[in-house]
XYZ file of N, CA and C in Angstrom:
771
model
N 0.861 -1.194 0.000
C 0.000 0.000 0.000
C 0.895 1.241 0.000
N 0.546 2.235 -0.769
C 1.366 3.440 -0.866
C 1.286 4.250 0.404
N 2.293 5.125 0.604
C 2.301 6.009 1.772
C 1.077 6.899 1.784
N 0.616 7.307 0.589
C -0.546 8.184 0.509
C -1.786 7.492 1.059
N -1.937 6.177 0.755
C -3.105 5.451 1.219
C -3.030 5.116 2.699
N -1.822 5.130 3.255
C -1.655 4.826 4.668
C -1.863 6.043 5.563
N -2.182 7.157 4.954
C -2.415 8.376 5.732
C -3.583 8.144 6.677
N -3.314 8.152 7.993
C -4.313 7.743 8.987
C -5.200 8.902 9.418
N -6.301 8.508 10.090
C -7.199 9.518 10.643
C -6.476 10.371 11.673
N -5.581 9.730 12.474
C -4.824 10.466 13.472
C -3.925 11.502 12.824
N -3.293 11.096 11.706
C -2.449 12.051 10.978
C -3.292 13.213 10.447
N -4.512 12.896 10.001
C -5.401 13.948 9.513
C -5.718 14.950 10.605
N -6.013 14.435 11.806
C -6.328 15.320 12.917
C -5.137 16.214 13.250
N -3.944 15.632 13.205
C -2.747 16.404 13.557
C -2.456 17.491 12.532
N -2.606 17.148 11.253
C -2.231 18.117 10.226
C -3.292 19.198 10.031
N -4.562 18.871 10.303
C -5.611 19.873 10.138
C -5.749 20.786 11.336
N -5.178 20.385 12.493
C -5.246 21.229 13.678
C -6.491 21.017 14.500
N -7.376 20.076 14.097
C -8.600 19.856 14.859
C -8.282 19.438 16.285
N -7.193 18.687 16.451
C -6.878 18.158 17.773
C -6.338 19.206 18.723
N -6.076 20.395 18.253
C -5.509 21.414 19.134
C -6.554 22.187 19.912
N -7.788 21.813 19.786
C -8.847 22.504 20.531
C -10.047 22.697 19.644
N -10.747 23.795 19.818
C -11.857 24.143 18.937
C -12.977 23.145 18.972
N -13.287 22.546 17.826
C -14.501 21.756 17.722
C -14.446 20.467 18.527
N -13.270 19.957 18.839
C -13.208 18.749 19.649
C -13.845 18.987 21.005
N -13.520 20.111 21.638
C -14.095 20.408 22.947
C -15.601 20.539 22.902
N -16.143 21.111 21.821
C -17.579 21.296 21.735
C -18.345 20.003 21.579
N -17.729 18.991 20.932
C -18.449 17.749 20.678
C -18.157 16.676 21.717
N -17.082 16.807 22.437
C -16.650 15.748 23.335
C -17.586 15.569 24.508
N -18.146 16.642 25.036
C -19.013 16.542 26.205
C -20.208 15.657 25.926
N -20.867 15.870 24.789
C -22.029 15.056 24.462
C -21.673 13.591 24.313
N -20.490 13.308 23.769
C -20.082 11.927 23.589
C -19.748 11.227 24.873
N -19.365 11.971 25.894
C -18.965 11.355 27.148
C -20.122 11.146 28.098
N -21.269 11.786 27.856
C -22.418 11.615 28.732
C -22.830 10.155 28.743
N -22.930 9.577 29.935
C -23.307 8.184 30.062
C -22.132 7.269 30.329
N -20.886 7.765 30.261
C -19.724 6.946 30.557
C -19.735 6.532 32.019
N -19.276 5.318 32.311
C -19.064 4.901 33.695
C -17.735 5.465 34.143
N -17.719 6.119 35.289
C -16.513 6.781 35.746
C -16.271 6.485 37.203
N -15.083 6.817 37.663
C -14.779 6.663 39.072
C -15.542 7.695 39.865
N -15.774 7.410 41.142
C -16.611 8.292 41.955
C -15.813 9.211 42.864
N -14.483 9.239 42.690
C -13.674 10.044 43.600
C -13.541 11.478 43.096
N -14.677 12.120 42.915
C -14.696 13.519 42.472
C -14.973 14.397 43.673
N -14.099 15.360 43.921
C -14.249 16.245 45.070
C -14.693 17.613 44.595
N -15.976 17.919 44.814
C -16.494 19.212 44.367
C -15.865 20.346 45.146
N -15.309 20.064 46.313
C -14.743 21.120 47.142
C -13.313 21.473 46.753
N -12.785 20.791 45.744
C -11.447 21.144 45.290
C -11.479 22.543 44.689
N -10.800 23.466 45.320
C -10.816 24.841 44.851
C -12.090 25.582 45.194
N -12.867 25.056 46.160
C -14.142 25.679 46.505
C -14.129 26.098 47.960
N -14.713 27.264 48.237
C -14.853 27.738 49.608
C -16.324 27.876 49.931
N -16.717 27.340 51.093
C -18.098 27.483 51.563
C -19.096 27.035 50.505
N -18.873 25.850 49.909
C -19.714 25.427 48.798
C -21.163 25.251 49.187
N -21.424 24.865 50.425
C -22.809 24.632 50.817
C -23.585 25.924 51.019
N -22.901 27.027 51.160
C -23.588 28.291 51.413
C -23.464 29.263 50.246
N -23.039 28.713 49.090
C -22.964 29.590 47.916
C -21.705 30.416 47.888
N -20.649 30.010 48.624
C -19.408 30.759 48.628
C -18.731 30.690 47.274
N -17.737 31.520 47.055
C -17.113 31.613 45.752
C -16.049 30.546 45.574
N -15.799 30.158 44.323
C -14.721 29.247 43.999
C -13.486 30.067 43.674
N -12.336 29.361 43.507
C -11.124 30.056 43.107
C -11.345 30.734 41.753
N -12.103 30.038 40.868
C -12.397 30.620 39.561
C -13.213 31.889 39.710
N -14.196 31.865 40.615
C -15.028 33.042 40.822
C -14.220 34.187 41.429
N -13.256 33.838 42.305
C -12.435 34.873 42.901
C -11.710 35.681 41.829
N -11.261 35.007 40.762
C -10.572 35.704 39.679
C -11.494 36.705 38.991
N -12.801 36.420 39.051
C -13.769 37.299 38.402
C -14.378 38.309 39.362
N -13.907 38.298 40.614
C -14.420 39.204 41.642
C -15.911 39.038 41.892
N -16.395 37.793 41.820
C -17.793 37.505 42.138
C -17.903 37.309 43.641
N -18.689 38.115 44.343
C -18.739 38.041 45.801
C -19.468 36.811 46.301
N -19.154 36.383 47.533
C -19.888 35.306 48.182
C -21.360 35.679 48.268
N -22.212 34.676 48.108
C -23.660 34.857 48.197
C -24.186 35.813 47.136
N -23.374 36.141 46.121
C -23.807 37.102 45.117
C -24.892 36.536 44.218
N -26.074 37.130 44.259
C -27.166 36.727 43.380
C -27.657 37.967 42.646
N -28.028 37.778 41.404
C -28.429 38.902 40.570
C -29.935 38.925 40.374
N -30.521 37.781 40.079
C -31.944 37.696 39.774
C -32.768 37.290 40.992
N -32.330 36.262 41.696
C -33.086 35.743 42.837
C -32.740 36.524 44.110
N -33.416 37.637 44.317
C -33.179 38.427 45.525
C -33.921 37.851 46.723
N -34.933 37.039 46.453
C -35.742 36.432 47.500
C -35.179 35.057 47.853
N -34.841 34.833 49.127
C -34.242 33.564 49.551
C -35.155 32.380 49.289
N -36.441 32.556 49.508
C -37.378 31.446 49.323
C -37.422 31.010 47.862
N -37.417 31.977 46.941
C -37.372 31.651 45.516
C -36.122 30.849 45.188
N -34.987 31.325 45.676
C -33.722 30.675 45.357
C -33.663 29.275 45.951
N -34.110 29.115 47.186
C -34.089 27.800 47.824
C -35.024 26.826 47.118
N -36.140 27.333 46.593
C -37.081 26.484 45.866
C -36.461 25.972 44.574
N -35.872 26.862 43.788
C -35.290 26.445 42.520
C -34.073 25.564 42.759
N -33.325 25.840 43.799
C -32.153 25.034 44.134
C -32.567 23.613 44.510
N -33.646 23.494 45.292
C -34.139 22.174 45.701
C -34.675 21.396 44.505
N -35.393 22.079 43.605
C -35.933 21.410 42.418
C -34.810 20.915 41.518
N -33.771 21.722 41.348
C -32.637 21.311 40.532
C -31.929 20.102 41.140
N -31.832 20.067 42.455
C -31.166 18.957 43.128
C -31.913 17.642 42.902
N -33.243 17.702 42.817
C -34.012 16.481 42.559
C -33.834 16.031 41.105
N -33.623 16.958 40.191
C -33.392 16.610 38.794
C -31.995 16.038 38.609
N -31.024 16.581 39.318
C -29.640 16.088 39.239
C -29.141 15.908 40.675
N -29.526 14.804 41.327
C -29.195 14.634 42.750
C -27.769 14.161 42.985
N -27.288 14.425 44.169
C -25.992 13.907 44.600
C -26.068 12.396 44.681
N -25.002 11.710 44.268
C -24.975 10.254 44.297
C -23.559 9.777 44.559
N -23.368 8.452 44.501
C -22.025 7.923 44.710
C -21.099 8.247 43.546
N -21.671 8.723 42.436
C -20.855 9.130 41.290
C -20.234 10.501 41.515
N -20.970 11.382 42.196
C -20.447 12.722 42.415
C -21.497 13.664 42.970
N -21.190 14.956 43.041
C -22.084 15.957 43.640
C -23.326 16.211 42.799
N -24.337 16.791 43.444
C -25.569 17.135 42.759
C -25.591 18.589 42.323
N -26.738 18.994 41.793
C -26.877 20.342 41.233
C -26.625 21.433 42.265
N -27.022 21.195 43.517
C -26.841 22.226 44.537
C -25.363 22.491 44.791
N -24.599 21.439 45.022
C -23.163 21.615 45.275
C -22.440 22.161 44.053
N -22.930 21.823 42.878
C -22.286 22.293 41.655
C -22.662 23.729 41.303
N -23.596 24.317 42.062
C -23.943 25.720 41.846
C -24.833 25.968 40.645
N -25.646 24.976 40.255
C -26.500 25.142 39.076
C -27.485 26.292 39.237
N -27.976 26.498 40.452
C -28.930 27.588 40.677
C -28.264 28.949 40.493
N -26.976 29.054 40.811
C -26.258 30.306 40.603
C -26.050 30.560 39.106
N -25.841 29.476 38.370
C -25.760 29.599 36.908
C -27.069 30.169 36.372
N -28.190 29.588 36.780
C -29.500 30.055 36.310
C -29.763 31.482 36.743
N -29.347 31.828 37.945
C -29.515 33.194 38.446
C -28.909 34.209 37.474
N -27.720 33.937 37.015
C -27.070 34.843 36.074
C -27.734 34.863 34.716
N -28.188 33.697 34.259
C -28.823 33.618 32.947
C -30.163 34.361 32.911
N -30.944 34.229 33.970
C -32.248 34.886 34.001
C -32.127 36.407 34.085
N -31.004 36.884 34.586
C -30.789 38.328 34.678
C -30.292 38.927 33.367
N -30.001 38.067 32.387
C -29.438 38.546 31.132
C -30.325 38.295 29.936
N -29.685 38.141 28.768
C -30.405 37.999 27.505
C -31.300 36.768 27.486
N -30.864 35.684 28.126
C -31.678 34.462 28.172
C -33.000 34.730 28.887
N -32.942 35.357 30.047
C -34.146 35.612 30.821
C -35.077 36.610 30.177
N -34.513 37.547 29.430
C -35.323 38.590 28.791
C -35.756 38.220 27.381
N -35.288 37.065 26.873
C -35.565 36.664 25.483
C -35.213 37.790 24.518
N -34.141 38.491 24.823
C -33.825 39.719 24.086
C -33.403 39.470 22.640
N -33.052 38.241 22.309
C -32.626 37.946 20.944
C -33.676 37.137 20.186
N -34.886 37.111 20.704
C -35.937 36.307 20.100
C -37.144 37.176 19.741
N -37.898 36.728 18.742
C -39.125 37.409 18.356
C -40.179 37.122 19.414
N -40.738 38.154 20.033
C -41.673 37.975 21.138
C -43.010 38.686 20.904
N -43.382 38.892 19.650
C -44.652 39.528 19.340
C -45.705 38.463 19.054
N -46.995 38.834 19.220
C -48.095 37.911 18.977
C -48.342 37.655 17.505
N -49.330 36.818 17.184
C -50.245 36.141 18.120
C -49.560 34.965 18.821
N -50.107 34.597 19.989
C -49.538 33.508 20.774
C -50.516 32.337 20.823
N -50.001 31.155 20.534
C -50.796 29.935 20.602
C -50.013 28.892 21.378
N -50.730 27.902 21.898
C -50.051 26.821 22.595
C -49.158 26.084 21.610
N -47.908 25.934 21.960
C -46.954 25.332 21.043
C -47.098 23.824 20.906
N -46.672 23.298 19.762
C -46.621 21.861 19.530
C -45.329 21.302 20.128
N -45.277 19.991 20.389
C -44.055 19.400 20.959
C -42.814 19.650 20.114
N -42.998 19.804 18.814
C -41.859 20.013 17.915
C -41.425 21.469 17.830
N -42.189 22.364 18.456
C -41.876 23.784 18.365
C -41.071 24.254 19.572
N -40.400 25.355 19.401
C -39.613 25.937 20.475
C -40.448 26.855 21.349
N -39.802 27.869 21.886
C -40.431 28.777 22.827
C -41.593 29.519 22.176
N -42.802 29.450 22.782
C -43.994 30.071 22.212
C -44.702 31.034 23.167
N -44.251 31.139 24.391
C -44.978 31.891 25.414
C -44.879 33.404 25.207
N -45.915 34.106 25.685
C -45.874 35.567 25.695
C -45.030 36.087 26.857
N -44.738 35.228 27.821
C -43.874 35.597 28.950
C -42.416 35.405 28.572
N -41.544 36.307 29.036
C -40.135 36.002 28.874
C -39.733 34.950 29.905
N -38.540 34.373 29.773
C -38.153 33.261 30.635
C -38.048 33.678 32.102
N -37.633 34.903 32.349
C -37.547 35.373 33.729
C -38.929 35.318 34.392
N -39.947 35.789 33.679
C -41.312 35.753 34.218
C -41.832 34.320 34.298
N -41.468 33.504 33.320
C -41.900 32.103 33.303
C -41.366 31.367 34.528
N -40.090 31.586 34.844
C -39.490 30.922 35.997
C -40.114 31.426 37.297
N -40.382 32.706 37.383
C -41.016 33.225 38.606
C -42.390 32.587 38.801
N -43.151 32.452 37.718
C -44.459 31.810 37.805
C -44.310 30.338 38.176
N -43.337 29.663 37.577
C -43.116 28.259 37.886
C -42.731 28.032 39.335
N -41.878 28.886 39.865
C -41.475 28.779 41.269
C -42.674 29.019 42.182
N -43.489 29.990 41.822
C -44.701 30.274 42.606
C -45.612 29.049 42.646
N -45.761 28.370 41.498
C -46.629 27.196 41.446
C -46.010 26.007 42.190
N -44.694 25.874 42.183
C -44.041 24.839 42.991
C -44.348 25.046 44.470
N -44.288 26.287 44.895
C -44.600 26.617 46.283
C -46.073 26.375 46.599
N -46.949 26.769 45.678
C -48.384 26.565 45.889
C -48.708 25.084 46.053
N -48.139 24.255 45.179
C -48.388 22.814 45.257
C -47.865 22.235 46.561
N -46.680 22.676 46.980
C -46.092 22.169 48.221
C -46.951 22.532 49.428
N -47.448 23.751 49.438
C -48.243 24.197 50.588
C -49.640 23.568 50.597
N -50.204 23.370 49.397
C -51.523 22.738 49.328
C -51.457 21.267 49.726
N -50.403 20.585 49.301
C -50.310 19.145 49.544
C -49.718 18.805 50.916
N -48.763 19.614 51.381
C -48.017 19.257 52.585
C -47.896 20.395 53.596
N -48.502 21.538 53.295
C -48.489 22.686 54.203
C -47.078 23.088 54.598
N -46.195 23.110 53.607
C -44.811 23.508 53.871
C -44.189 24.021 52.586
N -43.036 24.680 52.713
C -42.321 25.172 51.539
C -41.739 23.998 50.753
N -41.594 24.175 49.439
C -41.071 23.106 48.588
C -39.695 22.653 49.049
N -38.840 23.598 49.417
C -37.476 23.250 49.811
C -37.408 22.469 51.115
N -38.495 22.490 51.902
C -38.505 21.797 53.194
C -39.077 20.374 53.083
N -39.642 20.015 51.936
C -40.227 18.693 51.762
C -39.138 17.638 51.606
N -39.503 16.380 51.854
C -38.520 15.320 51.629
C -38.438 15.019 50.135
N -37.454 14.233 49.753
C -37.200 13.983 48.340
C -38.376 13.384 47.601
N -39.058 12.436 48.198
C -40.188 11.797 47.526
C -41.321 12.782 47.286
N -41.596 13.617 48.266
C -42.650 14.618 48.101
C -42.300 15.603 46.989
N -41.048 16.030 46.948
C -40.611 16.925 45.886
C -40.706 16.242 44.526
N -40.310 14.976 44.478
C -40.367 14.231 43.217
C -41.798 14.102 42.713
N -42.731 13.835 43.613
C -44.133 13.689 43.208
C -44.650 14.967 42.568
N -44.281 16.099 43.136
C -44.718 17.385 42.573
C -44.067 17.617 41.212
N -42.770 17.369 41.133
C -42.054 17.588 39.876
C -42.555 16.660 38.771
N -42.905 15.433 39.128
C -43.443 14.506 38.127
C -44.761 15.020 37.566
N -45.600 15.606 38.421
C -46.860 16.172 37.940
C -46.609 17.381 37.048
N -45.567 18.160 37.350
C -45.176 19.259 36.468
C -44.754 18.696 35.110
N -43.916 17.673 35.148
C -43.400 17.095 33.907
C -44.534 16.536 33.046
N -45.528 15.922 33.682
C -46.668 15.344 32.958
C -47.701 16.401 32.571
N -47.417 17.658 32.889
C -48.285 18.792 32.535
C -49.638 18.706 33.237
N -49.617 18.257 34.488
C -50.852 18.076 35.242
C -51.081 19.150 36.302
N -50.248 20.180 36.310
C -50.398 21.273 37.269
C -50.933 22.500 36.541
N -52.018 23.034 37.045
C -52.644 24.207 36.436
C -51.886 25.464 36.838
N -51.404 26.194 35.846
C -50.667 27.426 36.118
C -51.593 28.616 36.342
N -52.884 28.427 36.134
C -53.820 29.510 36.375
C -53.789 30.601 35.330
N -53.200 30.314 34.168
C -53.144 31.270 33.051
C -53.495 30.507 31.783
N -53.832 31.190 30.697
C -54.087 30.481 29.439
C -52.895 29.608 29.053
N -53.158 28.433 28.486
C -52.072 27.520 28.129
C -51.147 28.107 27.072
N -51.617 29.089 26.345
C -50.734 29.767 25.395
C -49.718 30.650 26.111
N -49.969 30.905 27.392
C -49.062 31.741 28.174
C -47.995 30.919 28.884
N -48.410 29.848 29.563
C -47.457 29.030 30.305
C -48.101 27.703 30.688
N -47.301 26.636 30.674
C -47.751 25.320 31.129
C -46.697 24.719 32.045
N -47.132 23.835 32.928
C -46.195 23.220 33.866
C -45.212 22.305 33.145
N -45.684 21.646 32.068
C -44.806 20.750 31.326
C -43.644 21.477 30.687
N -43.930 22.649 30.104
C -42.853 23.393 29.469
C -41.932 24.022 30.510
N -42.491 24.423 31.654
C -41.636 24.932 32.724
C -40.661 23.855 33.174
N -41.144 22.621 33.318
C -40.244 21.538 33.726
C -39.143 21.338 32.691
N -39.500 21.439 31.423
C -38.497 21.302 30.367
C -37.427 22.380 30.491
N -37.852 23.630 30.711
C -36.888 24.716 30.892
C -36.006 24.475 32.119
N -36.612 24.009 33.197
C -35.884 23.766 34.440
C -34.856 22.653 34.264
N -35.246 21.580 33.591
C -34.322 20.468 33.362
C -33.149 20.918 32.493
N -33.434 21.666 31.427
C -32.371 22.156 30.553
C -31.412 23.060 31.317
N -31.962 23.955 32.136
C -31.122 24.879 32.906
C -30.275 24.125 33.929
N -30.826 23.067 34.500
C -30.087 22.272 35.477
C -28.869 21.622 34.835
N -29.072 20.976 33.695
C -27.966 20.311 33.016
C -26.931 21.325 32.513
N -27.399 22.468 32.049
C -26.468 23.510 31.618
C -25.628 23.996 32.803
N -26.275 24.191 33.953
C -25.558 24.666 35.128
C -24.558 23.656 35.654
N -24.882 22.390 35.528
C -23.999 21.323 36.001
C -22.759 21.199 35.122
N -22.927 21.391 33.807
C -21.825 21.155 32.871
C -21.285 22.421 32.208
N -21.728 23.591 32.640
C -21.269 24.823 32.006
C -19.810 25.111 32.348
N -19.228 26.030 31.613
C -17.911 26.521 32.006
C -18.054 27.220 33.360
N -17.123 27.006 34.287
C -17.228 27.630 35.622
C -17.301 29.159 35.598
N -16.942 29.761 34.484
C -17.023 31.214 34.403
C -18.462 31.702 34.577
N -19.427 30.797 34.320
C -20.842 31.146 34.470
C -21.401 30.740 35.830
N -20.524 30.379 36.775
C -20.850 30.134 38.175
C -21.497 28.781 38.463
N -21.654 27.939 37.463
C -22.045 26.557 37.689
C -20.818 25.663 37.643
N -21.028 24.341 37.698
C -19.926 23.388 37.545
C -18.759 23.724 38.472
N -19.056 23.913 39.757
C -18.041 24.336 40.724
C -16.881 23.344 40.820
N -15.692 23.891 40.853
C -14.503 23.053 40.912
C -14.351 22.179 39.688
N -15.107 22.469 38.626
C -15.139 21.672 37.397
C -15.508 20.225 37.682
N -16.239 19.998 38.773
C -16.606 18.642 39.169
C -17.557 17.991 38.174
N -18.411 18.785 37.524
C -19.283 18.233 36.489
C -18.472 17.677 35.336
N -17.450 18.414 34.924
C -16.567 17.939 33.855
C -15.783 16.716 34.304
N -15.323 16.735 35.546
C -14.530 15.610 36.039
C -15.348 14.330 36.088
N -16.638 14.449 36.415
C -17.492 13.259 36.435
C -17.601 12.636 35.050
N -17.549 13.445 34.005
C -17.652 12.968 32.629
C -16.286 12.833 31.968
N -15.241 13.119 32.720
C -13.869 13.068 32.197
C -13.718 13.955 30.963
N -14.372 15.103 31.031
C -14.282 16.097 29.967
C -13.101 17.023 30.247
N -12.213 17.243 29.291
C -10.984 17.999 29.567
C -11.117 19.504 29.582
N -12.291 20.035 29.296
C -12.432 21.487 29.315
C -11.734 22.137 28.140
N -11.172 23.320 28.387
C -10.572 24.108 27.310
C -9.060 23.899 27.276
N -8.634 22.823 26.649
C -7.211 22.553 26.504
C -6.649 23.351 25.330
N -5.432 23.821 25.490
C -4.808 24.586 24.406
C -4.380 23.673 23.263
N -4.062 22.427 23.593
C -3.597 21.510 22.565
C -3.691 20.072 23.074
N -3.878 19.134 22.137
C -3.873 17.703 22.453
C -2.710 16.994 21.751
N -1.785 17.747 21.211
C -0.706 17.154 20.432
C 0.183 16.225 21.257
N 0.267 16.467 22.562
C 1.138 15.636 23.383
C 0.532 14.271 23.696
N -0.776 14.104 23.450
C -1.412 12.822 23.769
C -2.107 12.196 22.575
N -2.092 12.834 21.416
C -2.872 12.336 20.291
C -2.367 10.999 19.777
N -1.106 10.685 19.987
C -0.554 9.407 19.532
C -0.826 8.270 20.509
N -1.433 8.569 21.631
C -1.730 7.529 22.613
C -2.851 6.620 22.110
N -2.701 5.327 22.331
C -3.725 4.373 21.904
C -4.824 4.201 22.945
N -4.572 4.630 24.164
C -5.549 4.477 25.225
C -6.280 5.778 25.535
N -7.267 5.669 26.433
C -7.999 6.864 26.855
C -7.114 7.708 27.754
N -7.089 9.009 27.510
C -6.277 9.928 28.298
C -7.163 10.671 29.291
N -6.892 10.500 30.566
C -7.633 11.217 31.614
C -6.903 12.526 31.866
N -7.445 13.607 31.306
C -6.776 14.912 31.325
C -7.435 15.816 32.353
N -6.649 16.457 33.184
C -7.171 17.415 34.153
C -7.817 18.570 33.402
N -9.111 18.843 33.649
C -9.805 19.876 32.884
C -9.302 21.276 33.188
N -9.502 22.163 32.228
C -9.146 23.573 32.385
C -10.350 24.434 32.035
N -10.596 25.503 32.809
C -11.688 26.418 32.472
C -11.279 27.346 31.341
N -12.215 28.119 30.837
C -11.980 28.981 29.706
C -10.977 30.078 29.993
N -10.857 30.505 31.266
C -10.000 31.642 31.594
C -8.703 31.216 32.249
N -8.315 29.936 32.077
C -7.064 29.458 32.689
C -5.863 29.939 31.880
């Protein structure tokens, strides 16, 4: 066989520069979801006061203050969304849950910005209840949608158990969230405005984003979400390991390292 025909895929990656970063990092996370991994992930590595929303070493570089919240000024709102996220992505023997990973802080920042205001989306009428194949259809922006959803989580908790959602046990919280997911909770507004099923979808998406986001957005504390998936983060280059025949467990790096 000629040398030209022996040109390998690995050689292609090296000569095209794909292996030096860029698109590999964007696609690798999705491919690693579902991998079996070791459970010795320490979310507190590089973290201070993680249980109380304290800042990480990464956050310190950005001058983000402890307990700093932008959108959720009300403690009850924040504790409710934090508890709901924890039930969607709970702590296990594999690693930390959404609360320790700071997913609620990620959402806090997103709702205060373009995502929460739908500032880059067409938001004029007419408004109709969306089909499963359609995207965002509500007349409410996401910030208002989340506030309504949190209010309904609290209403359900108080009606069923006479307590705040964050104070319920896991099974009680799960029962409420399952009814949200099945679209069985009445939001008290026209369905073209908001539904519990779509709120659950938004909440689940935000939870996973907060767990696996770059730490610069205040989720994925200590890069523990990446470590659970053995995702290397933003590496400057893979040239030193591309010739390896085995899997390379690379210490992840954040975007601002």
